[in-house]
Coordinates of N, CA and C in Angstrom, one line a residue:
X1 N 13.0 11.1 9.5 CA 12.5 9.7 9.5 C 11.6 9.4 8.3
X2 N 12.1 8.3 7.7 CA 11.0 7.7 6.5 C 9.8 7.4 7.1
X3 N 8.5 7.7 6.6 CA 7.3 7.5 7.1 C 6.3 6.4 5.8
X4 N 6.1 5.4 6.3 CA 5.5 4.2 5.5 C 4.2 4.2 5.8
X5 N 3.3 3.8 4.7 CA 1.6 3.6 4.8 C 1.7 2.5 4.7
X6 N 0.8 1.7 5.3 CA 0.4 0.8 5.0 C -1.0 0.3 4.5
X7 N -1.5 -0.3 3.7 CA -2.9 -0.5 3.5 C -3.3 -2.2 3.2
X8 N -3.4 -2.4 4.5 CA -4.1 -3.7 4.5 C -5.6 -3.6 5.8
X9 N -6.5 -4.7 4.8 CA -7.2 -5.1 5.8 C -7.4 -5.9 7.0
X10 N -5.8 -6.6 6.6 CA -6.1 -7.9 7.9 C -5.4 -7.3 9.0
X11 N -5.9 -6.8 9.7 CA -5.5 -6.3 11.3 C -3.5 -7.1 11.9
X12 N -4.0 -8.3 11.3 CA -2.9 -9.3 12.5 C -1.9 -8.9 11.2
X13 N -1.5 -8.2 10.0 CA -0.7 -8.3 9.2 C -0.5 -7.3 9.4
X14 N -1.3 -6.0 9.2 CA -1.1 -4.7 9.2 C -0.3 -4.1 10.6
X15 N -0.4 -5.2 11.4 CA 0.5 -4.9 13.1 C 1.7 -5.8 12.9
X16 N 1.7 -6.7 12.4 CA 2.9 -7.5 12.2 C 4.3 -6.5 11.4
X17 N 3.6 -5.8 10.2 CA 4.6 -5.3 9.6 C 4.7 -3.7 10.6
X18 N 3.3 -3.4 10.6 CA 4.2 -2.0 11.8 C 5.2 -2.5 12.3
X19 N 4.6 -3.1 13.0 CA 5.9 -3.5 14.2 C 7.2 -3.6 13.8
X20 N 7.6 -4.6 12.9 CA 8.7 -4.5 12.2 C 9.5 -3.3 11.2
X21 N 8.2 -2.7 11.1 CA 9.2 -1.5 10.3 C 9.4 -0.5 11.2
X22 N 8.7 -0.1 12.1 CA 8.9 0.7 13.5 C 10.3 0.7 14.0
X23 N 10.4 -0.9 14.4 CA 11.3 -1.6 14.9 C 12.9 -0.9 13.9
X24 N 12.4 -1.4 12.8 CA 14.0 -0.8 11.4 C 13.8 0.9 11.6
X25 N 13.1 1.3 12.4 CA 13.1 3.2 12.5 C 12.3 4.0 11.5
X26 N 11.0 3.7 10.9 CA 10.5 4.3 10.3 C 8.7 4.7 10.9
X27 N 8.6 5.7 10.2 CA 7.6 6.0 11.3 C 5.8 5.4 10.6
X28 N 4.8 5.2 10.8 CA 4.6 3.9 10.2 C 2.8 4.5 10.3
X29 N 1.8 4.5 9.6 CA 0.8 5.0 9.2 C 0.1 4.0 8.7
X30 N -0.8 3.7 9.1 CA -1.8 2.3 8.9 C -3.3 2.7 8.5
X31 N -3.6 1.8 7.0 CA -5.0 2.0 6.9 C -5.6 1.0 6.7
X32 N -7.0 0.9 7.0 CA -7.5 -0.9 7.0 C -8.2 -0.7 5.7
X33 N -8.6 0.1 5.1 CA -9.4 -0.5 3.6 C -8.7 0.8 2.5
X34 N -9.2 0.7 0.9 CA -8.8 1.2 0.3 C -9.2 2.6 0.2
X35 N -10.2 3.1 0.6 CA -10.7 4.5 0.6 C -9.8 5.2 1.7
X36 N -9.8 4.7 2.5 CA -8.9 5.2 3.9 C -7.5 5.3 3.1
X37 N -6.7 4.5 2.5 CA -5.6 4.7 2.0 C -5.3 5.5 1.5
X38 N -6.4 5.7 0.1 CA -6.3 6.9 -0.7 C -6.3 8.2 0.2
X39 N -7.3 8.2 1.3 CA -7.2 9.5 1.9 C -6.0 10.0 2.9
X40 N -4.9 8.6 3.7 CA -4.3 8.8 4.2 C -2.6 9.1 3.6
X41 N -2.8 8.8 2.3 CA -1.7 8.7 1.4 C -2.0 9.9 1.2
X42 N -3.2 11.3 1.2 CA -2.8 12.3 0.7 C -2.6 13.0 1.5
X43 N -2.8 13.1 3.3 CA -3.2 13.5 4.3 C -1.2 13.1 5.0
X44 N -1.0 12.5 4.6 CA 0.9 11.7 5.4 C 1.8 12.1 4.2
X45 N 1.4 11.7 2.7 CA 2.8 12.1 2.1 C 4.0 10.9 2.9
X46 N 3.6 9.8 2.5 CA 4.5 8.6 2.4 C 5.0 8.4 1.6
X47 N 6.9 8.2 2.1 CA 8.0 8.2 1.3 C 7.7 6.7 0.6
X48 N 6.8 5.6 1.1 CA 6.2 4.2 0.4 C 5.2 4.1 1.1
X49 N 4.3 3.1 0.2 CA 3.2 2.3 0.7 C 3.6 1.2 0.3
X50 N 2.7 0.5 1.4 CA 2.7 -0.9 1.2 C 1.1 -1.3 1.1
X51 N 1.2 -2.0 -0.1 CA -0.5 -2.0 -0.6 C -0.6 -4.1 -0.8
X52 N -2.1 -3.9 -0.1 CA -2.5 -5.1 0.1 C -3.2 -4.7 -1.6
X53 N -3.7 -6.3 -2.2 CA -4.3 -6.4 -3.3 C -6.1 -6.4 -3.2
X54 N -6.4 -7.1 -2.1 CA -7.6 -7.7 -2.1 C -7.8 -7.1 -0.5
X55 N -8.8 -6.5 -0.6 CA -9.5 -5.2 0.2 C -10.8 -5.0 -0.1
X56 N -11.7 -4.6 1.3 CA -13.3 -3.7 0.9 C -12.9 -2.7 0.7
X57 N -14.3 -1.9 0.6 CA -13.9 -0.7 -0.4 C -12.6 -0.3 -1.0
X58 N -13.0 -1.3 -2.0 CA -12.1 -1.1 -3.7 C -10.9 -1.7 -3.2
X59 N -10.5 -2.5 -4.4 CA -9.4 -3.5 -4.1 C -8.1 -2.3 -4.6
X60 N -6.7 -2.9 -3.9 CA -5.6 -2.1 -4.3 C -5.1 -1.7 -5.1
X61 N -5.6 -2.4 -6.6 CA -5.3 -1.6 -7.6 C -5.9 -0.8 -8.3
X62 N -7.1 -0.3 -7.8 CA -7.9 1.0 -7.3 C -7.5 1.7 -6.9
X63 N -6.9 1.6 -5.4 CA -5.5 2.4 -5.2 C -4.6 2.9 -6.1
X64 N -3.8 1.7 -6.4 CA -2.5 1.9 -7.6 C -3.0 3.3 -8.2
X65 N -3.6 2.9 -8.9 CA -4.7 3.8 -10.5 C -5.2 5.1 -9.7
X66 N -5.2 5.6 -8.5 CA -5.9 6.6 -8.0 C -4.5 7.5 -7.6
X67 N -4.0 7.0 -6.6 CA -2.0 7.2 -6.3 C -1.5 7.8 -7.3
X68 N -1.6 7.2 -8.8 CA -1.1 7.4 -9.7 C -1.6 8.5 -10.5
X69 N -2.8 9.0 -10.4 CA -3.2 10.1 -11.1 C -3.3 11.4 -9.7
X70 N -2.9 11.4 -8.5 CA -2.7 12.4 -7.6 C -1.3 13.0 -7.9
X71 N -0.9 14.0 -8.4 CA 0.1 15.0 -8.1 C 1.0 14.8 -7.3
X72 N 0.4 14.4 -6.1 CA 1.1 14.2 -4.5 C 1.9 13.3 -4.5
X73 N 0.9 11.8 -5.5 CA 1.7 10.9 -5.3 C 1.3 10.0 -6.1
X74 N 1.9 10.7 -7.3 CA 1.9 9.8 -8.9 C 3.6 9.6 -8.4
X75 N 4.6 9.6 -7.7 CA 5.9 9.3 -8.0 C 5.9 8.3 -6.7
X76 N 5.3 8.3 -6.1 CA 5.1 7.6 -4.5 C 5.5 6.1 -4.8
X77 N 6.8 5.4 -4.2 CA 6.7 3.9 -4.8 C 6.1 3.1 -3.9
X78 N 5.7 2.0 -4.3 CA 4.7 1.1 -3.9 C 4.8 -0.4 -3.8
X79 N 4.8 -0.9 -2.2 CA 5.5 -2.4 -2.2 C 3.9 -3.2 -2.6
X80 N 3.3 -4.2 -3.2 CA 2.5 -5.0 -3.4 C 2.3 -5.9 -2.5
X81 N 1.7 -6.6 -1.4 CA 1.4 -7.5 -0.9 C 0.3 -8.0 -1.3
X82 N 0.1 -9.6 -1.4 CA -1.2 -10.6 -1.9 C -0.8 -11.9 -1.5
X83 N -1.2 -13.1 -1.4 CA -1.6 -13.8 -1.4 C -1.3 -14.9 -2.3
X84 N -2.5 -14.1 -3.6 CA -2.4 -14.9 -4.8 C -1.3 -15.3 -5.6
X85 N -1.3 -16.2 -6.4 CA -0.5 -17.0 -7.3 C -0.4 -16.6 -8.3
X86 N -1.4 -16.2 -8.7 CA -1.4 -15.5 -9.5 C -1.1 -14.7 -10.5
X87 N -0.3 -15.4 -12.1 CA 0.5 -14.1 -13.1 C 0.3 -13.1 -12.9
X88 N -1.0 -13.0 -13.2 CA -1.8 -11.5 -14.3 C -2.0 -11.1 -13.1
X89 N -2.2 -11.1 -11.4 CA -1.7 -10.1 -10.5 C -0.5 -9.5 -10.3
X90 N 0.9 -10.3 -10.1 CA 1.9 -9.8 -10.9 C 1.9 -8.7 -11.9
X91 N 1.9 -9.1 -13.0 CA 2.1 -8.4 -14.1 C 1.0 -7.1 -13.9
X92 N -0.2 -6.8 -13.4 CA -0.9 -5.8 -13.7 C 0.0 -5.3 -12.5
X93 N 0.6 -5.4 -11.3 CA 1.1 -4.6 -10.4 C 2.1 -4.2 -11.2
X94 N 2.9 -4.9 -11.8 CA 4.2 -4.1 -12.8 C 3.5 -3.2 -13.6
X95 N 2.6 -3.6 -14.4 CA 2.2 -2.3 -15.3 C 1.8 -0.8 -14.6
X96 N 1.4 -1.0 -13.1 CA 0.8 0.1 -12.4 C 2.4 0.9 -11.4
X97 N 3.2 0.3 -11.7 CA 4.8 0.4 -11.4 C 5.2 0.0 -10.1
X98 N 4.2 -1.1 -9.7 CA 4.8 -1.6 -8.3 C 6.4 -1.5 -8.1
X99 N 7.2 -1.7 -7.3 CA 8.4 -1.2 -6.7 C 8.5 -2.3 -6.3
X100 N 7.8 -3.3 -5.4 CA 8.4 -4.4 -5.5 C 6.9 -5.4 -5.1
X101 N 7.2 -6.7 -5.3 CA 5.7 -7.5 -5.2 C 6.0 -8.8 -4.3
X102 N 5.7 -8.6 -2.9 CA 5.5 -9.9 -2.3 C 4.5 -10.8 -2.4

């Protein structure tokens, strides 16, 4: 079974997509802020994360940049979730090699 992180702060999203990816059969690992993520991305070894942008402790492309220099999981791909309208959030998620960006 594929096992997915997730790393969002807003409680009602981070249950919305469990649920739904549970649902498609994957086994499903939830963190509410960025320090947690980092530690549970090295503690699970998730086949993806799903990374919120805008987070306490350290926003997700703190993440990205941390993910990225771990061994474990500098190859680890990574879906983007935000909000913002944002180009230059876009494009810095591409330069940090988001996988895909909702």
């Amino acid at each position: 079974m594929k096992r997915v992180l997730i790393i969002e702060d807003d409680r009602k999203i981070a249950l919305a997509l469990s649920v739904r990816l549970k649902t498609a059969g994957f086994e499903v690992v939830s963190a509410m802020d960025a320090y947690q993520g980092v530690d549970f991305a090295k503690k699970h070894q998730p086949d993806v994360i799903v990374l919120d942008i805008s987070m306490p402790a350290g926003g997700g492309f703190s993440v990205a940049e941390k993910l990225r220099k771990l061994s474990t999981t500098a190859l680890t791909p990574f879906i983007v979730i935000t909000a913002s309208k944002k180009p230059e959030v876009r494009e810095k998620a591409e330069r940090l090699g988001c996988a895909a960006f909702l």
